[in-house]
Coordinates of C-alpha atoms and ligand atoms in Angstrom, one line a residue:
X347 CA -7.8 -39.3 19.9
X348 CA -11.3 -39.6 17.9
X349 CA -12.8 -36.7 16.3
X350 CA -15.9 -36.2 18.6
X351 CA -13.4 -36.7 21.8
X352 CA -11.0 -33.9 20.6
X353 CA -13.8 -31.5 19.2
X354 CA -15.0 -31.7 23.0
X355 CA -12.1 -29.3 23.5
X356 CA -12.9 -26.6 20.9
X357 CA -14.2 -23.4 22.3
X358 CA -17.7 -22.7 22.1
X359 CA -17.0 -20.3 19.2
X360 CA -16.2 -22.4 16.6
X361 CA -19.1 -25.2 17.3
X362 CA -21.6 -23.6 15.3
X363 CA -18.9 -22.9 12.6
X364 CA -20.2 -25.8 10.1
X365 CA -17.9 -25.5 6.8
X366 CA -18.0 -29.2 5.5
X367 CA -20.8 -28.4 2.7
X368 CA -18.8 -25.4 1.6
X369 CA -15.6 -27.4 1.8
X370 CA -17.5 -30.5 -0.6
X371 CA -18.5 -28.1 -3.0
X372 CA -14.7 -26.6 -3.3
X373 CA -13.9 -30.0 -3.4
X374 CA -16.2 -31.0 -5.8
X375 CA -15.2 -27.6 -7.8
X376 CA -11.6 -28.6 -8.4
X377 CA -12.8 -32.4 -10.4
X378 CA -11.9 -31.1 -14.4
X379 CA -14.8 -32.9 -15.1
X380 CA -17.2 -30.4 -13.4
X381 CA -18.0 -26.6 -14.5
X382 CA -17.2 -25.0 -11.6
X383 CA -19.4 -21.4 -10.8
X384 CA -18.7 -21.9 -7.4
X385 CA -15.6 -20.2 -6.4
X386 CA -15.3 -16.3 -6.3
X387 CA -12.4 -16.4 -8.5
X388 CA -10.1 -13.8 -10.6
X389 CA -9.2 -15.0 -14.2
X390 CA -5.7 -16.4 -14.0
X391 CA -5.0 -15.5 -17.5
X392 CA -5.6 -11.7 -16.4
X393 CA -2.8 -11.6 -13.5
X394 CA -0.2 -9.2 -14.2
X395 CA 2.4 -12.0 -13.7
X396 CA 5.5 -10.0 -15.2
X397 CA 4.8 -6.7 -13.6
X398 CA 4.5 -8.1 -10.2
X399 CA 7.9 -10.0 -10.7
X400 CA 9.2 -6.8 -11.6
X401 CA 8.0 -5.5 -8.9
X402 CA 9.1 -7.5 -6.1
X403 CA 12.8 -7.7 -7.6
X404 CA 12.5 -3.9 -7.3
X405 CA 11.2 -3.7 -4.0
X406 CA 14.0 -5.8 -2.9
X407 CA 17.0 -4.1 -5.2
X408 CA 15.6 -0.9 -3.1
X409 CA 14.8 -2.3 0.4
X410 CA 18.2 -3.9 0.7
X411 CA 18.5 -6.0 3.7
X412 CA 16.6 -3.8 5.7
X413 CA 13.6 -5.0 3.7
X414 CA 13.3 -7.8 5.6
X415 CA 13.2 -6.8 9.1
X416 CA 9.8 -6.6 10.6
X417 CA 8.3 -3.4 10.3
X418 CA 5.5 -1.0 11.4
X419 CA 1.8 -2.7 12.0
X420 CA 0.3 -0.5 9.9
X421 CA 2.0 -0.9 6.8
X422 CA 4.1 0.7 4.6
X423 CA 3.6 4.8 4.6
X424 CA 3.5 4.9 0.6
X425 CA 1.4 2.8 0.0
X426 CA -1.0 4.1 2.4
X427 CA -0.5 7.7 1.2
X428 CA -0.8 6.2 -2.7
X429 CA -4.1 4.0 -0.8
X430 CA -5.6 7.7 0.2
X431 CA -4.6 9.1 -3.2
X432 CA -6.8 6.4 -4.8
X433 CA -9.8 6.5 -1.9
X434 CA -10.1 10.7 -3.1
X435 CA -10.6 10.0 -6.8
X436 CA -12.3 6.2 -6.6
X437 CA -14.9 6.5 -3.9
X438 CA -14.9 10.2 -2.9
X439 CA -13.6 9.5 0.5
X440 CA -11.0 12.5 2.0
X441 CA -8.3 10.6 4.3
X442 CA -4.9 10.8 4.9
X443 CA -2.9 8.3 4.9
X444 CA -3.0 7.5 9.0
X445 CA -6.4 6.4 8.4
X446 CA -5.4 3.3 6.1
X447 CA -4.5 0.5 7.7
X448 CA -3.0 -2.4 5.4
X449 CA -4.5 -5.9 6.1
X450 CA -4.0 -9.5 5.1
X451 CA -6.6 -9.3 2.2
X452 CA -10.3 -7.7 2.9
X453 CA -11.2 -11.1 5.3
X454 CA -8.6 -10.0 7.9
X455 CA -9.9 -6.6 8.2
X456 CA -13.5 -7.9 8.4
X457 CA -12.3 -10.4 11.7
X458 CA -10.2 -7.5 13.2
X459 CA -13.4 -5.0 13.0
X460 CA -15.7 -8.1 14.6
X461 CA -13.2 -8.8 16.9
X462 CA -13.3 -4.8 18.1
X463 CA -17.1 -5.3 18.2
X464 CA -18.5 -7.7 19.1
X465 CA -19.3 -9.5 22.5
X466 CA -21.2 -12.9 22.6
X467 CA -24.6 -12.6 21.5
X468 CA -24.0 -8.7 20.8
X469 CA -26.5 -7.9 17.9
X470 CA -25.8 -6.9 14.3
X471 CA -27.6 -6.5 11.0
X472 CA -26.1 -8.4 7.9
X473 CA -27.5 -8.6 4.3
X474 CA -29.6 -12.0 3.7
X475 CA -28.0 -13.2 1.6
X476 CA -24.5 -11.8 2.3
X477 CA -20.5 -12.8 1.8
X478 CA -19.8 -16.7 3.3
X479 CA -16.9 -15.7 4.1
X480 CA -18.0 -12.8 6.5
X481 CA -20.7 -14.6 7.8
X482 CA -17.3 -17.3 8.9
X483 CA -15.4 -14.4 10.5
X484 CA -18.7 -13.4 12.4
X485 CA -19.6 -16.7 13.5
X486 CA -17.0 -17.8 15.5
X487 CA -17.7 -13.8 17.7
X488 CA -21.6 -15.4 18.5
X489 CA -23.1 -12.4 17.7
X490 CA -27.2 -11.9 17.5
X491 CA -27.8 -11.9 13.4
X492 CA -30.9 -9.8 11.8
X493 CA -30.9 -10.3 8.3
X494 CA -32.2 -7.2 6.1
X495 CA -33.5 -8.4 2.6
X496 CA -31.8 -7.3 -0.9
X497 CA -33.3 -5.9 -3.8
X498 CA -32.0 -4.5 -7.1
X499 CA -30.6 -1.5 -5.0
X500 CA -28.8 -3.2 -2.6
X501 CA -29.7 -3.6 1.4
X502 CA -33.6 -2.5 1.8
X503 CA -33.4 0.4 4.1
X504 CA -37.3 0.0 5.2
X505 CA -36.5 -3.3 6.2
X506 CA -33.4 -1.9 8.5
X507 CA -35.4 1.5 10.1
X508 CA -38.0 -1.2 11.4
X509 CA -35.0 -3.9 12.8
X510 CA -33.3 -0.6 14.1
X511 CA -36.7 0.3 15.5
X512 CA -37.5 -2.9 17.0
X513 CA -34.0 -4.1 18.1
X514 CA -32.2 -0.3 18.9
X515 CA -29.1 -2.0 20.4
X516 CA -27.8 -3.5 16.7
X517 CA -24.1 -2.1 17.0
X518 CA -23.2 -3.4 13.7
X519 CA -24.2 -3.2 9.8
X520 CA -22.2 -5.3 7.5
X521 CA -23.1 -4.4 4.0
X522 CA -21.4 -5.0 0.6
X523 CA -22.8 -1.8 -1.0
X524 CA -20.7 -2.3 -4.8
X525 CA -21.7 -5.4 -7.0
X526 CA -23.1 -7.5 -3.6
X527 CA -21.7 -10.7 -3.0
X528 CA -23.3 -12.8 -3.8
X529 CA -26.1 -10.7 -5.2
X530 CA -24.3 -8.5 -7.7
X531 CA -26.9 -5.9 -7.0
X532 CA -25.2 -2.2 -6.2
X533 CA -26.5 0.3 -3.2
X534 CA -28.7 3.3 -4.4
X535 CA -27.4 6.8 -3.9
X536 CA -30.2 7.7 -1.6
X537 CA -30.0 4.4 0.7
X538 CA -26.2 4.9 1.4
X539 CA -27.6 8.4 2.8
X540 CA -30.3 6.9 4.2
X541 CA -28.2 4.1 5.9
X542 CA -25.6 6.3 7.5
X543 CA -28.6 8.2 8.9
X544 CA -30.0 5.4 10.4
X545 CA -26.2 4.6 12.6
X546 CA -26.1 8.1 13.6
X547 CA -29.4 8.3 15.1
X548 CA -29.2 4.2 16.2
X549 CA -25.3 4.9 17.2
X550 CA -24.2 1.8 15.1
X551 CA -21.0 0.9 13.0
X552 CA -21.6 0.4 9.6
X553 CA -18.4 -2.3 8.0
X554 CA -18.5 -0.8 3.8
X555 CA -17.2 -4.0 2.0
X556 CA -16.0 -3.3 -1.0
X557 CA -13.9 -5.4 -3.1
X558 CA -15.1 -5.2 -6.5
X559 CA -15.9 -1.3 -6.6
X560 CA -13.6 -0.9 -9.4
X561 CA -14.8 -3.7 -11.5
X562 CA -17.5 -2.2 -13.1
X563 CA -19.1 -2.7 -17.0
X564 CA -21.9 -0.7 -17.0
X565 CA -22.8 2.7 -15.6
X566 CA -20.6 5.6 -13.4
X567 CA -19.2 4.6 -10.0
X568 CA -21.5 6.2 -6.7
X569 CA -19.4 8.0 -4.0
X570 CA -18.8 4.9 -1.4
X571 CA -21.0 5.5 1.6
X572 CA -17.7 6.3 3.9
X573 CA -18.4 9.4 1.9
X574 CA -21.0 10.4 3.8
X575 CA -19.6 9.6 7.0
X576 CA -19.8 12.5 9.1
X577 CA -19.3 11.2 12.6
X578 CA -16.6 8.7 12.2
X579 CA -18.9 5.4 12.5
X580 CA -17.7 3.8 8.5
X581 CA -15.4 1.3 8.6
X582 CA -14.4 1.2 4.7
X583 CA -12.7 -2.0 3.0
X584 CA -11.4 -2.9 0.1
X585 CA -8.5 -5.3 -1.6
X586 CA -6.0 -5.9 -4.3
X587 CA -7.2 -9.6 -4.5
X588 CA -9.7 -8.9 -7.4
X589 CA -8.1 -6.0 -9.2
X590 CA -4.2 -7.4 -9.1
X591 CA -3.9 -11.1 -7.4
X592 CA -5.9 -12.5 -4.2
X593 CA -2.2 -14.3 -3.7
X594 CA -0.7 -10.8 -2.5
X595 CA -3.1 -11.5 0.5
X596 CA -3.4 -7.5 0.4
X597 CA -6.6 -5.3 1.6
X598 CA -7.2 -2.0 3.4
X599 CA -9.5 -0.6 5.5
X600 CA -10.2 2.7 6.3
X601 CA -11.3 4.1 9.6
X602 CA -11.6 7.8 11.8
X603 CA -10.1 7.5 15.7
X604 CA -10.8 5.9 17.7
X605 CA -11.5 2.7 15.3
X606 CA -8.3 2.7 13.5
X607 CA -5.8 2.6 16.2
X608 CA -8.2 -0.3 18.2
X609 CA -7.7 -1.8 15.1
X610 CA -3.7 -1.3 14.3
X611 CA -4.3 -2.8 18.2
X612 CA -5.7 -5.8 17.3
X613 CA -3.9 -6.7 14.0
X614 CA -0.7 -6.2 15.8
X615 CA -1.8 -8.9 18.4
X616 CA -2.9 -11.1 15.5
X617 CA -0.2 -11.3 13.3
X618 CA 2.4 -8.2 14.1
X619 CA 2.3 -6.9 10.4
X620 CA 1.5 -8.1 7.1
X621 CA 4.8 -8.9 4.7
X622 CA 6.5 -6.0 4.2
X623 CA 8.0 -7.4 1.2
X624 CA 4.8 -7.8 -0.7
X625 CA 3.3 -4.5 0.6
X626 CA 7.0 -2.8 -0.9
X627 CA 6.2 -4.9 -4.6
X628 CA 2.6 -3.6 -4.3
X629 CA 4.1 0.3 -3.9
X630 CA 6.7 -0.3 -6.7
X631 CA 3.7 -2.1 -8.8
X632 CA 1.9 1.2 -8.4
X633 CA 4.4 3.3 -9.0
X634 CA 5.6 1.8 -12.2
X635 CA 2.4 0.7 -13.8
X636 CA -0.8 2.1 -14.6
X637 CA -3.5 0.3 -12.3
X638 CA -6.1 1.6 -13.3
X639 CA -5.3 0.5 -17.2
X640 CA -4.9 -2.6 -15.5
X641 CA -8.4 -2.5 -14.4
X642 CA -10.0 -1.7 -17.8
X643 CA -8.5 -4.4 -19.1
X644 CA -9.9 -6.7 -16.8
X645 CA -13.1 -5.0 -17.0
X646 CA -13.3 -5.0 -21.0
X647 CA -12.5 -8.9 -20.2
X648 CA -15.3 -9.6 -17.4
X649 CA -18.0 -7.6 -19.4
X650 CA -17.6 -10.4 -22.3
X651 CA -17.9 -13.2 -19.9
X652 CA -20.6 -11.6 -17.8
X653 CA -22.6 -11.1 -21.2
X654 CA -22.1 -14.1 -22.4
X655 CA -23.7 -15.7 -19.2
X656 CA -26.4 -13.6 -18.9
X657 CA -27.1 -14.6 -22.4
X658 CA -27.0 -18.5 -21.8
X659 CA -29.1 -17.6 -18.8
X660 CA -31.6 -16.0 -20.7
X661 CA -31.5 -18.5 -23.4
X662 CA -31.5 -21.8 -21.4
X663 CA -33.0 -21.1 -17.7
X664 CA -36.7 -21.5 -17.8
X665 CA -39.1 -18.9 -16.9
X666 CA -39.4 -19.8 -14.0
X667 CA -36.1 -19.4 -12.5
X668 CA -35.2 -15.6 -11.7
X669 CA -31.8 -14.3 -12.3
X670 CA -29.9 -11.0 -11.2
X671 CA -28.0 -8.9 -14.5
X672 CA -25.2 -7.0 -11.9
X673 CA -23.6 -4.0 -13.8
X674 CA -19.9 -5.2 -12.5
X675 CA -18.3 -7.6 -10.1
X676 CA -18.2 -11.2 -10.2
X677 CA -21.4 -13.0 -9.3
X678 CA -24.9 -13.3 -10.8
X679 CA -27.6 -14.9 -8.0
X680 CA -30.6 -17.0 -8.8
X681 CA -33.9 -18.0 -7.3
X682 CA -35.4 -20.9 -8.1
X683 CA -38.6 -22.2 -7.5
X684 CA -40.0 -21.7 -3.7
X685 CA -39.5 -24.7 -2.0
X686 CA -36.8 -26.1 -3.5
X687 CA -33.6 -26.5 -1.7
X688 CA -30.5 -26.0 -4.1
X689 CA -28.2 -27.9 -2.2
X690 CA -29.7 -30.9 -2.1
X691 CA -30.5 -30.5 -6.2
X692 CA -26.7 -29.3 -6.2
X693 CA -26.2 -32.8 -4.7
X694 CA -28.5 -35.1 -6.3
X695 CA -28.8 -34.1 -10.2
X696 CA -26.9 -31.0 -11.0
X697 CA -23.1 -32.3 -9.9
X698 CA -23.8 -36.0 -10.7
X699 CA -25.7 -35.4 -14.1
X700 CA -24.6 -31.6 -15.2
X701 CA -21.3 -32.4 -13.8
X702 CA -22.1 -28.7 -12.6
X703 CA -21.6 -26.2 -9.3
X704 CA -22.5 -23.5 -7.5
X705 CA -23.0 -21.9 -4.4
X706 CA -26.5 -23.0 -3.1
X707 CA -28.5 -20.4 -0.8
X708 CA -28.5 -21.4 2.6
X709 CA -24.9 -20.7 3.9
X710 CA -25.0 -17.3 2.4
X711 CA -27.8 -16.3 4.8
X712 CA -27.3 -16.0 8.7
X713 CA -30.1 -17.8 9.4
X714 CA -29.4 -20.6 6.8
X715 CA -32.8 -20.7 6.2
X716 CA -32.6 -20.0 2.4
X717 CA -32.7 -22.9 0.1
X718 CA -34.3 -22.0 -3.1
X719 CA -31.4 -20.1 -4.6
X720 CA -27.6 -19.9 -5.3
X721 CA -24.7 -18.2 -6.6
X722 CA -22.7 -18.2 -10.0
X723 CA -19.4 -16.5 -10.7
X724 CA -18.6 -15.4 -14.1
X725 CA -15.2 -14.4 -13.6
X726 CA -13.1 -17.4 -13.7
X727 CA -14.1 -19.2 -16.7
X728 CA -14.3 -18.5 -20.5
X729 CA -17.1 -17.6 -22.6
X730 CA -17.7 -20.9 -24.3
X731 CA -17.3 -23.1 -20.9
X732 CA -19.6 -20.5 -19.6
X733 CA -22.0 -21.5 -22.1
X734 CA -21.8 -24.8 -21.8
X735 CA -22.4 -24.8 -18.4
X736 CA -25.0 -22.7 -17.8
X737 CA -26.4 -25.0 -21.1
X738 CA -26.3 -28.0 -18.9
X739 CA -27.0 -26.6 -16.1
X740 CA -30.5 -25.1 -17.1
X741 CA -31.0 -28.5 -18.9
X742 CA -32.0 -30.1 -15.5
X743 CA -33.8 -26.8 -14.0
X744 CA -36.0 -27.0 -17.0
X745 CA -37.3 -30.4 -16.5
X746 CA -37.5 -29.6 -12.4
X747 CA -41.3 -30.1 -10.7
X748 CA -41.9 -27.7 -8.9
X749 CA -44.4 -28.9 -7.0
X750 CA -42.9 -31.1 -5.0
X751 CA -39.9 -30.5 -2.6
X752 CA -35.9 -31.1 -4.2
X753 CA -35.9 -34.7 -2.2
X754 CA -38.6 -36.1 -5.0
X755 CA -36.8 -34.0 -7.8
X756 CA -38.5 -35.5 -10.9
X757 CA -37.1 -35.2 -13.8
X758 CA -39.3 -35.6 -17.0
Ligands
PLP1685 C1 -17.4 -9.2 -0.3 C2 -16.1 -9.7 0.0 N1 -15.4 -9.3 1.0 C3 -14.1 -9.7 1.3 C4 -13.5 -10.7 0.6 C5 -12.2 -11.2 1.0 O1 -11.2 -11.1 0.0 P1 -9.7 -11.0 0.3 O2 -9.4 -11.4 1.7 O3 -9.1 -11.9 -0.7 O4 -9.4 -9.5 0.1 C6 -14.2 -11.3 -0.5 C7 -13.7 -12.3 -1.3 O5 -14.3 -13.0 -2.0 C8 -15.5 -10.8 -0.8 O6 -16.2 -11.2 -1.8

């Protein structure tokens, strides 16, 4: 059967669910040839390799055979009481551990709390730009996007009271308040209040994302905005894949009833549980190591690399080319030039003649209306290749006119 033929029998959900650019630029990302800023990855060299063998041969020396029967949908009761432990003294957020539910990495728990939501063409109020990979999970629901603007302090609450004003039935906010993705901006104290105002008085859920909380370099962490959750409408998430290893496929989310047991609900009719093996090796990982040493380590490790591209940036980008300076996380955005479209650049110059990639703009925004920017990850690459790509990179931006549109890129 032909392509077109058998795509005639996909559900309307996943037409609109166009990943082929995203898929070239991974593509294009794993050539050795190429610099690759593209991907949203941890440092390899950082993974705690020998601790988390450790740890699963304990889990299993302890589980016996009963380990690997299936097991409760909400996952293992230690680890969410260890889970609540850590949400008290990381993000000021009072639980127990029957509000945790374990999850197949932070993406799972984003589809399960769109799944709960959201009817066809039900509206909802994302970040522009926001996380591709939410924007996927969202996607194939159909929902109604409005896109509120970012700024150095996260999601611009102005921007949301009008949509709120204008468009009361929004029943969703997705935000990533800690080191945005892709922005690496972080939410002000006084808009997380502000924010969970605005749901009370609109009746919306607000979806906390919040993978790279802990990965700070600069500053004191803010209470998370579940923290000022007083009627139960903050779905909080977070994840092992950035602070221990995506691999474990391990997130949480947090949530007040009714939410979490929808949600225990739904994951059970997605995939019955996560492993229970991996979520036991997480628990003994905890119990026998110092995580949060762990994450120090990674963060004294991150700050050099996220220096040493801010200082390439400064040094090599030209002047007219705008750049974020995030205080943790893993991504640094930049604006080009209005009216030039970074994918097709991406396309034409930067991967054939920089042998260079990013993420460019537009599928980072609901609307995919955004060209004239993209996203660069510091994480995954060391401080010299870092230079050198971010060299060779703003090689070709600085001899970019600007004048006319990326399909007549000149170069001088
Ligand atoms: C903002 C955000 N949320 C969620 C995820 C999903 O991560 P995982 O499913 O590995 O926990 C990511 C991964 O890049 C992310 O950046």
């Amino acid at each position: 059967m032909g392509e077109i033929i058998m795509k005639n029998l996909f559900a309307n959900r996943v037409l609109n669910n166009d990943t082929s650019d995203l898929n070239e630029i991974f593509k294009n990302s794993a050539n050795p040839e190429n610099i690759s800023f593209a991907g949203g990855f941890p440092d390899n060299r950082l993974f705690p390799d020998h601790a988390l063998q450790a740890a699963y041969q304990d889990a299993i020396n302890r589980g016996g055979q009963a380990l690997f029967q299936y097991a409760s949908t909400q996952g293992l009761a230690t680890l969410r009481q260890k889970l609540a432990e850590r949400m008290a003294n990381h993000a000021d957020v009072q639980v127990t551990a029957d509000n945790i539910m374990l999850t197949q990495g932070g993406q799972q728990a984003i589809d399960l709390v769109a799944k709960l939501l959201l009817n066809h063409g039900d509206a909802m109020a994302v970040e522009g730009p926001t996380y591709m990979g939410a924007l996927a999970a969202f996607d194939t629901y159909e929902p109604t996007y409005y896109e509120i603007p970012v700024d150095h302090d996260g999601m611009d609450i102005r921007y949301l009271r009008h949509t709120l004003k204008a468009h009361p039935e929004i029943k969703l906010i997705y935000t990533v308040p800690d080191f945005h993705n892709p922005t690496g901006t972080t939410m002000s104290l006084q808009r997380r209040k502000d924010l969970v105002a605005l749901a009370n008085q609109y009746d919306a859920i607000i979806l906390e994302d919040s993978p790279y909380r802990d990965l700070r370099y600069d500053g004191t962490n803010l209470p998370a905005i579940k923290h000022f959750d007083t009627e139960g409408r903050v779905v909080f998430i977070s994840s092992f894949s950035k602070i221990l290893s995506p691999a474990l496929r391990t997130g949480w989310l947090v949530a007040d009833e009714p939410l979490i047991q929808a949600l225990v609900n739904l994951k059970s009719a997605t995939d019955v549980q996560s492993s229970s093996v991996t979520l036991a090796a997480i628990d003994s990982y905890l119990a026998h190591n110092d995580i949060d040493q762990h994450i120090a380590n990674l963060n004294a490790a991150y700050q050099i690399k996220r220096d040493a591209m801010l200082n390439a940036l400064d040094r090599y980008f030209p002047a007219n080319v705008s750049f974020t300076r995030p205080a943790g996380g893993f991504f640094i955005w930049v604006v080009l030039p209005q009216g030039v479209d970074a994918k097709q650049l991406l396309k034409d110059v930067i991967l054939p003649q920089a042998h260079v990639a990013y993420v460019p703009a537009a599928c980072q925004f609901a609307h995919r209306k955004v060209t004239n920017g993209f996203r660069l990850n510091f994480t995954g690459l060391d401080p010299v290749t870092i230079t050198t790509g971010i060299k060779r990179l703003g090689g070709i931006l600085q001899h970019l006119n600007v004048d006319t549109t990326v399909a007549k890129v000149a170069l001088s």
